[in-house]
């Protein structure tokens, strides 16, 4: 199984897959050279996702791909599915559950700018356009804060408050927030702390794990990659900071992959 993201966001997805399928082997590809996807054009994200799968496919016998990034999934998943003949699972947001569970009728949806501008999300927003209760934040800053947090670097509460300013200043704050970027899952506590009342956080990690699980059950897929591999696309200071954090994930190999 290949699982990829522009950064550490996909690790939130990987953690849950590992918890439920402890014997699974995987290749995690951190496309840090492409980070942040949220600031990139659609054409870049589509070409990059195709490049990643093609490159890995020629080196490793992968049978399944998890696009553990909302930006890459909302923009390129349908194209990837048409391009490759291996199953590709993505993380695609939906507001249906949020609409069902909100008690105060105020829902927040937050994602990267590229995700919010994607046709996939525009369609969801259009579907619910008659509802005045869905508040949207498009930000490329929060994923960078999550990258800092996972490296145990200090993060600014003031910066967080600025990002969420349009929600925290509402007379009725959202009680349900959909995290439309896999990076944001690492910041639930920090986000909760800037709101008055408990928030219901929603995201896709459980449904993705379920689809992966069903795939392995249905296909009785034998693992043909016998180790867990971590690949990164660029060596830099930030990556160096991350390497010691990665120790707890016990990757058998950590290597650079060329995506040029
Ligand atoms: N983790 C990614 C997502 O789910 C994107 C972060 C970025 O590269 O901007 O959208």
mmCIF file of C-alpha atoms and ligand atoms in Angstrom:
data_model
loop_
_atom_site.group_PDB
_atom_site.id
_atom_site.type_symbol
_atom_site.label_atom_id
_atom_site.label_comp_id
_atom_site.label_asym_id
_atom_site.label_seq_id
_atom_site.Cartn_x
_atom_site.Cartn_y
_atom_site.Cartn_z
ATOM 1 C CA UNK A 1 0.000 0.000 0.000
ATOM 2 C CA UNK A 2 1.248 3.454 -0.914
ATOM 3 C CA UNK A 3 0.017 6.337 1.208
ATOM 4 C CA UNK A 4 1.027 9.886 0.319
ATOM 5 C CA UNK A 5 0.627 13.503 1.335
ATOM 6 C CA UNK A 6 2.558 16.741 0.955
ATOM 7 C CA UNK A 7 3.548 16.481 4.600
ATOM 8 C CA UNK A 8 2.711 14.868 7.902
ATOM 9 C CA UNK A 9 -1.087 15.124 7.462
ATOM 10 C CA UNK A 10 -1.264 11.659 5.974
ATOM 11 C CA UNK A 11 0.284 10.236 9.127
ATOM 12 C CA UNK A 12 -3.023 10.941 10.905
ATOM 13 C CA UNK A 13 -4.667 8.648 8.338
ATOM 14 C CA UNK A 14 -1.865 6.077 8.521
ATOM 15 C CA UNK A 15 -2.072 5.913 12.341
ATOM 16 C CA UNK A 16 -5.715 4.919 12.214
ATOM 17 C CA UNK A 17 -5.159 2.354 9.437
ATOM 18 C CA UNK A 18 -2.293 0.832 11.472
ATOM 19 C CA UNK A 19 -4.448 0.721 14.614
ATOM 20 C CA UNK A 20 -7.095 -1.269 12.781
ATOM 21 C CA UNK A 21 -4.845 -3.315 10.506
ATOM 22 C CA UNK A 22 -1.680 -3.804 12.580
ATOM 23 C CA UNK A 23 -0.081 -6.256 10.148
ATOM 24 C CA UNK A 24 -0.309 -4.077 7.110
ATOM 25 C CA UNK A 25 2.902 -2.936 5.382
ATOM 26 C CA UNK A 26 3.074 0.438 3.734
ATOM 27 C CA UNK A 27 5.151 3.007 1.921
ATOM 28 C CA UNK A 28 4.572 6.523 3.247
ATOM 29 C CA UNK A 29 5.569 9.168 0.742
ATOM 30 C CA UNK A 30 6.061 12.658 2.143
ATOM 31 C CA UNK A 31 6.164 15.013 -0.813
ATOM 32 C CA UNK A 32 7.797 17.793 1.183
ATOM 33 C CA UNK A 33 9.254 19.256 -2.004
ATOM 34 C CA UNK A 34 5.675 19.978 -3.105
ATOM 35 C CA UNK A 35 4.474 21.307 0.283
ATOM 36 C CA UNK A 36 2.173 23.165 0.652
ATOM 37 C CA UNK A 37 -0.221 21.760 -1.953
ATOM 38 C CA UNK A 38 -2.796 24.281 -0.741
ATOM 39 C CA UNK A 39 -0.856 27.079 -2.462
ATOM 40 C CA UNK A 40 -0.404 25.217 -5.737
ATOM 41 C CA UNK A 41 -2.335 25.310 -9.002
ATOM 42 C CA UNK A 42 -4.671 22.432 -9.869
ATOM 43 C CA UNK A 43 -2.453 21.390 -12.785
ATOM 44 C CA UNK A 44 0.543 21.032 -10.446
ATOM 45 C CA UNK A 45 -1.416 18.895 -7.985
ATOM 46 C CA UNK A 46 -2.787 16.604 -10.703
ATOM 47 C CA UNK A 47 0.600 16.153 -12.407
ATOM 48 C CA UNK A 48 2.333 15.653 -9.071
ATOM 49 C CA UNK A 49 -0.128 12.976 -7.909
ATOM 50 C CA UNK A 50 0.254 11.111 -11.222
ATOM 51 C CA UNK A 51 4.049 11.416 -10.978
ATOM 52 C CA UNK A 52 4.079 10.056 -7.407
ATOM 53 C CA UNK A 53 2.003 6.972 -8.240
ATOM 54 C CA UNK A 54 3.895 6.300 -11.484
ATOM 55 C CA UNK A 55 7.284 6.612 -9.784
ATOM 56 C CA UNK A 56 6.412 4.326 -6.880
ATOM 57 C CA UNK A 57 4.623 1.836 -9.102
ATOM 58 C CA UNK A 58 7.729 1.262 -11.188
ATOM 59 C CA UNK A 59 9.883 0.587 -8.108
ATOM 60 C CA UNK A 60 7.518 -1.213 -5.726
ATOM 61 C CA UNK A 61 4.708 -3.726 -6.411
ATOM 62 C CA UNK A 62 1.967 -1.600 -4.810
ATOM 63 C CA UNK A 63 -1.595 -2.905 -4.954
ATOM 64 C CA UNK A 64 -3.425 0.000 -3.363
ATOM 65 C CA UNK A 65 -2.948 3.768 -3.080
ATOM 66 C CA UNK A 66 -4.303 6.023 -0.344
ATOM 67 C CA UNK A 67 -4.248 9.699 -1.244
ATOM 68 C CA UNK A 68 -4.065 10.911 2.369
ATOM 69 C CA UNK A 69 -4.491 14.551 1.446
ATOM 70 C CA UNK A 70 -7.763 16.405 0.970
ATOM 71 C CA UNK A 71 -6.201 18.879 -1.447
ATOM 72 C CA UNK A 72 -4.860 16.151 -3.748
ATOM 73 C CA UNK A 73 -8.038 14.069 -3.370
ATOM 74 C CA UNK A 74 -10.582 16.817 -4.108
ATOM 75 C CA UNK A 75 -8.582 17.974 -7.125
ATOM 76 C CA UNK A 76 -7.160 14.811 -8.640
ATOM 77 C CA UNK A 77 -8.865 11.662 -7.311
ATOM 78 C CA UNK A 78 -11.280 11.205 -10.216
ATOM 79 C CA UNK A 79 -8.427 11.650 -12.732
ATOM 80 C CA UNK A 80 -6.154 9.259 -10.810
ATOM 81 C CA UNK A 81 -8.862 6.606 -10.794
ATOM 82 C CA UNK A 82 -9.162 6.900 -14.582
ATOM 83 C CA UNK A 83 -5.384 6.926 -15.090
ATOM 84 C CA UNK A 84 -4.363 3.879 -13.051
ATOM 85 C CA UNK A 85 -5.688 0.353 -12.948
ATOM 86 C CA UNK A 86 -4.993 -0.147 -9.238
ATOM 87 C CA UNK A 87 -7.519 0.876 -6.562
ATOM 88 C CA UNK A 88 -7.061 4.435 -5.351
ATOM 89 C CA UNK A 89 -8.740 5.637 -2.160
ATOM 90 C CA UNK A 90 -8.940 9.320 -1.318
ATOM 91 C CA UNK A 91 -10.053 11.545 1.526
ATOM 92 C CA UNK A 92 -13.128 13.395 0.328
ATOM 93 C CA UNK A 93 -15.040 15.681 2.679
ATOM 94 C CA UNK A 94 -18.812 15.593 3.079
ATOM 95 C CA UNK A 95 -21.033 17.834 5.157
ATOM 96 C CA UNK A 96 -23.962 15.404 5.451
ATOM 97 C CA UNK A 97 -23.016 14.062 8.886
ATOM 98 C CA UNK A 98 -22.256 17.563 10.190
ATOM 99 C CA UNK A 99 -25.737 18.687 9.151
ATOM 100 C CA UNK A 100 -27.244 15.706 10.987
ATOM 101 C CA UNK A 101 -25.374 16.113 14.262
ATOM 102 C CA UNK A 102 -25.176 19.868 14.780
ATOM 103 C CA UNK A 103 -27.313 20.954 17.728
ATOM 104 C CA UNK A 104 -26.999 24.705 17.403
ATOM 105 C CA UNK A 105 -27.199 24.687 13.608
ATOM 106 C CA UNK A 106 -23.744 26.229 13.101
ATOM 107 C CA UNK A 107 -21.205 24.211 11.106
ATOM 108 C CA UNK A 108 -17.635 25.143 10.291
ATOM 109 C CA UNK A 109 -15.759 23.756 7.307
ATOM 110 C CA UNK A 110 -12.043 24.484 7.130
ATOM 111 C CA UNK A 111 -9.572 23.389 4.442
ATOM 112 C CA UNK A 112 -6.701 24.655 2.308
ATOM 113 C CA UNK A 113 -7.370 27.366 -0.275
ATOM 114 C CA UNK A 114 -6.861 24.921 -3.150
ATOM 115 C CA UNK A 115 -9.394 22.489 -1.610
ATOM 116 C CA UNK A 116 -12.025 25.204 -1.105
ATOM 117 C CA UNK A 117 -11.545 26.340 -4.719
ATOM 118 C CA UNK A 118 -11.842 22.796 -6.113
ATOM 119 C CA UNK A 119 -14.904 21.888 -8.178
ATOM 120 C CA UNK A 120 -15.570 18.998 -5.783
ATOM 121 C CA UNK A 121 -15.985 21.351 -2.817
ATOM 122 C CA UNK A 122 -17.759 24.037 -4.855
ATOM 123 C CA UNK A 123 -20.407 21.400 -5.668
ATOM 124 C CA UNK A 124 -20.821 20.543 -1.960
ATOM 125 C CA UNK A 125 -21.122 24.214 -1.054
ATOM 126 C CA UNK A 126 -23.635 24.744 -3.859
ATOM 127 C CA UNK A 127 -25.675 21.753 -2.656
ATOM 128 C CA UNK A 128 -26.027 23.431 0.754
ATOM 129 C CA UNK A 129 -26.185 27.025 -0.494
ATOM 130 C CA UNK A 130 -29.691 27.496 0.942
ATOM 131 C CA UNK A 131 -28.292 26.906 4.436
ATOM 132 C CA UNK A 132 -26.946 30.004 6.025
ATOM 133 C CA UNK A 133 -25.390 27.969 8.810
ATOM 134 C CA UNK A 134 -22.273 26.675 7.050
ATOM 135 C CA UNK A 135 -19.233 28.854 7.656
ATOM 136 C CA UNK A 136 -16.101 28.321 5.590
ATOM 137 C CA UNK A 137 -12.452 29.127 6.239
ATOM 138 C CA UNK A 138 -9.843 28.683 3.491
ATOM 139 C CA UNK A 139 -6.337 28.766 4.956
ATOM 140 C CA UNK A 140 -2.865 27.657 4.004
ATOM 141 C CA UNK A 141 -1.475 28.608 7.413
ATOM 142 C CA UNK A 142 -2.947 25.840 9.548
ATOM 143 C CA UNK A 143 -1.110 22.997 7.780
ATOM 144 C CA UNK A 144 2.164 24.849 8.465
ATOM 145 C CA UNK A 145 1.237 25.104 12.152
ATOM 146 C CA UNK A 146 0.544 21.342 12.232
ATOM 147 C CA UNK A 147 3.977 20.701 10.698
ATOM 148 C CA UNK A 148 5.470 22.725 13.572
ATOM 149 C CA UNK A 149 3.456 20.924 16.214
ATOM 150 C CA UNK A 150 4.502 17.433 15.119
ATOM 151 C CA UNK A 151 8.140 18.610 15.352
ATOM 152 C CA UNK A 152 7.385 19.782 18.913
ATOM 153 C CA UNK A 153 8.102 23.402 17.979
ATOM 154 C CA UNK A 154 6.083 26.093 19.767
ATOM 155 C CA UNK A 155 2.926 27.266 18.058
ATOM 156 C CA UNK A 156 1.221 30.599 18.546
ATOM 157 C CA UNK A 157 -2.243 30.722 20.045
ATOM 158 C CA UNK A 158 -2.641 34.214 18.647
ATOM 159 C CA UNK A 159 -1.963 32.952 15.141
ATOM 160 C CA UNK A 160 -4.600 30.241 15.636
ATOM 161 C CA UNK A 161 -7.116 32.793 16.895
ATOM 162 C CA UNK A 162 -6.481 34.944 13.827
ATOM 163 C CA UNK A 163 -7.187 32.001 11.520
ATOM 164 C CA UNK A 164 -10.453 31.209 13.338
ATOM 165 C CA UNK A 165 -11.393 34.843 14.001
ATOM 166 C CA UNK A 166 -14.524 34.808 11.818
ATOM 167 C CA UNK A 167 -15.920 31.847 13.834
ATOM 168 C CA UNK A 168 -14.838 32.739 17.354
ATOM 169 C CA UNK A 169 -16.377 36.201 17.077
ATOM 170 C CA UNK A 170 -19.807 34.829 16.058
ATOM 171 C CA UNK A 171 -22.567 35.265 18.647
ATOM 172 C CA UNK A 172 -23.249 31.534 18.174
ATOM 173 C CA UNK A 173 -20.011 29.664 17.538
ATOM 174 C CA UNK A 174 -20.061 26.435 15.472
ATOM 175 C CA UNK A 175 -20.596 23.293 17.555
ATOM 176 C CA UNK A 176 -19.474 21.052 14.655
ATOM 177 C CA UNK A 177 -16.296 21.538 12.639
ATOM 178 C CA UNK A 178 -15.303 19.523 9.596
ATOM 179 C CA UNK A 179 -11.526 19.327 9.290
ATOM 180 C CA UNK A 180 -11.012 19.290 5.512
ATOM 181 C CA UNK A 181 -7.233 18.808 5.614
ATOM 182 C CA UNK A 182 -5.461 15.801 7.077
ATOM 183 C CA UNK A 183 -2.875 18.063 8.748
ATOM 184 C CA UNK A 184 -5.554 19.656 10.923
ATOM 185 C CA UNK A 185 -6.265 16.406 12.798
ATOM 186 C CA UNK A 186 -3.101 17.007 14.805
ATOM 187 C CA UNK A 187 -4.471 20.325 16.068
ATOM 188 C CA UNK A 188 -7.844 19.290 17.523
ATOM 189 C CA UNK A 189 -6.877 20.184 21.115
ATOM 190 C CA UNK A 190 -5.453 23.562 20.157
ATOM 191 C CA UNK A 191 -8.537 24.386 18.063
ATOM 192 C CA UNK A 192 -10.885 23.227 20.821
ATOM 193 C CA UNK A 193 -9.124 25.523 23.299
ATOM 194 C CA UNK A 194 -10.028 28.685 21.419
ATOM 195 C CA UNK A 195 -13.767 27.926 21.448
ATOM 196 C CA UNK A 196 -16.139 28.319 24.427
ATOM 197 C CA UNK A 197 -17.985 25.018 24.100
ATOM 198 C CA UNK A 198 -17.055 21.426 23.165
ATOM 199 C CA UNK A 199 -16.768 20.942 19.414
ATOM 200 C CA UNK A 200 -17.733 17.850 17.403
ATOM 201 C CA UNK A 201 -14.805 17.377 15.067
ATOM 202 C CA UNK A 202 -15.468 15.461 11.860
ATOM 203 C CA UNK A 203 -13.066 14.219 9.202
ATOM 204 C CA UNK A 204 -12.502 11.239 6.911
ATOM 205 C CA UNK A 205 -9.957 9.080 8.775
ATOM 206 C CA UNK A 206 -12.439 6.448 9.987
ATOM 207 C CA UNK A 207 -14.194 6.000 6.674
ATOM 208 C CA UNK A 208 -10.873 5.695 4.820
ATOM 209 C CA UNK A 209 -9.692 3.010 7.256
ATOM 210 C CA UNK A 210 -12.957 1.142 6.727
ATOM 211 C CA UNK A 211 -12.534 1.213 2.928
ATOM 212 C CA UNK A 212 -8.916 -0.005 3.226
ATOM 213 C CA UNK A 213 -10.040 -2.786 5.586
ATOM 214 C CA UNK A 214 -12.838 -3.885 3.260
ATOM 215 C CA UNK A 215 -10.388 -3.891 0.378
ATOM 216 C CA UNK A 216 -8.008 -6.276 2.171
ATOM 217 C CA UNK A 217 -10.849 -8.531 3.370
ATOM 218 C CA UNK A 218 -12.557 -8.700 -0.020
ATOM 219 C CA UNK A 219 -9.446 -9.248 -2.080
ATOM 220 C CA UNK A 220 -7.657 -11.432 0.486
ATOM 221 C CA UNK A 221 -4.714 -9.374 -0.631
ATOM 222 C CA UNK A 222 -1.361 -10.809 0.348
ATOM 223 C CA UNK A 223 1.241 -8.260 1.317
ATOM 224 C CA UNK A 224 3.931 -8.169 -1.291
ATOM 225 C CA UNK A 225 5.960 -5.423 0.370
ATOM 226 C CA UNK A 226 7.455 -6.864 3.527
ATOM 227 C CA UNK A 227 8.610 -3.721 5.293
ATOM 228 C CA UNK A 228 7.465 -0.219 6.139
ATOM 229 C CA UNK A 229 9.216 2.422 4.105
ATOM 230 C CA UNK A 230 9.283 6.195 4.508
ATOM 231 C CA UNK A 231 10.139 8.203 1.411
ATOM 232 C CA UNK A 232 10.625 11.970 1.187
ATOM 233 C CA UNK A 233 11.093 14.093 -1.912
ATOM 234 C CA UNK A 234 13.496 16.720 -0.532
ATOM 235 C CA UNK A 235 16.179 16.767 2.128
ATOM 236 C CA UNK A 236 16.185 19.999 4.164
ATOM 237 C CA UNK A 237 16.419 21.292 7.735
ATOM 238 C CA UNK A 238 12.686 20.772 8.396
ATOM 239 C CA UNK A 239 12.930 17.164 7.301
ATOM 240 C CA UNK A 240 15.864 16.671 9.604
ATOM 241 C CA UNK A 241 13.693 17.951 12.489
ATOM 242 C CA UNK A 242 11.067 15.405 11.565
ATOM 243 C CA UNK A 243 13.298 12.355 11.386
ATOM 244 C CA UNK A 244 13.567 11.852 15.134
ATOM 245 C CA UNK A 245 9.773 12.170 15.494
ATOM 246 C CA UNK A 246 9.438 9.403 12.905
ATOM 247 C CA UNK A 247 11.354 6.976 15.115
ATOM 248 C CA UNK A 248 8.171 6.070 16.960
ATOM 249 C CA UNK A 249 6.624 4.862 13.688
ATOM 250 C CA UNK A 250 9.445 2.297 13.328
ATOM 251 C CA UNK A 251 10.021 2.575 9.601
ATOM 252 C CA UNK A 252 12.441 -0.086 8.365
ATOM 253 C CA UNK A 253 13.856 2.298 5.796
ATOM 254 C CA UNK A 254 13.869 6.082 5.319
ATOM 255 C CA UNK A 255 15.011 7.233 1.884
ATOM 256 C CA UNK A 256 14.872 10.102 -0.578
ATOM 257 C CA UNK A 257 12.856 9.605 -3.748
ATOM 258 C CA UNK A 258 13.404 11.677 -6.861
ATOM 259 C CA UNK A 259 10.147 13.117 -8.248
ATOM 260 C CA UNK A 260 11.702 15.491 -10.826
HETATM 261 N N1 LIG B 1 -2.566 17.483 4.067
HETATM 262 C C1 LIG B 1 -3.030 18.234 2.960
HETATM 263 C C2 LIG B 1 -4.564 18.219 2.898
HETATM 264 O O1 LIG B 1 -5.166 17.308 3.442
HETATM 265 C C3 LIG B 1 -2.531 19.545 2.521
HETATM 266 C C4 LIG B 1 -1.574 20.445 3.164
HETATM 267 C C5 LIG B 1 -0.866 21.264 2.112
HETATM 268 O O2 LIG B 1 0.054 20.718 1.499
HETATM 269 O O3 LIG B 1 -1.251 22.431 1.880
HETATM 270 O O4 LIG B 1 -5.166 19.047 2.291
#
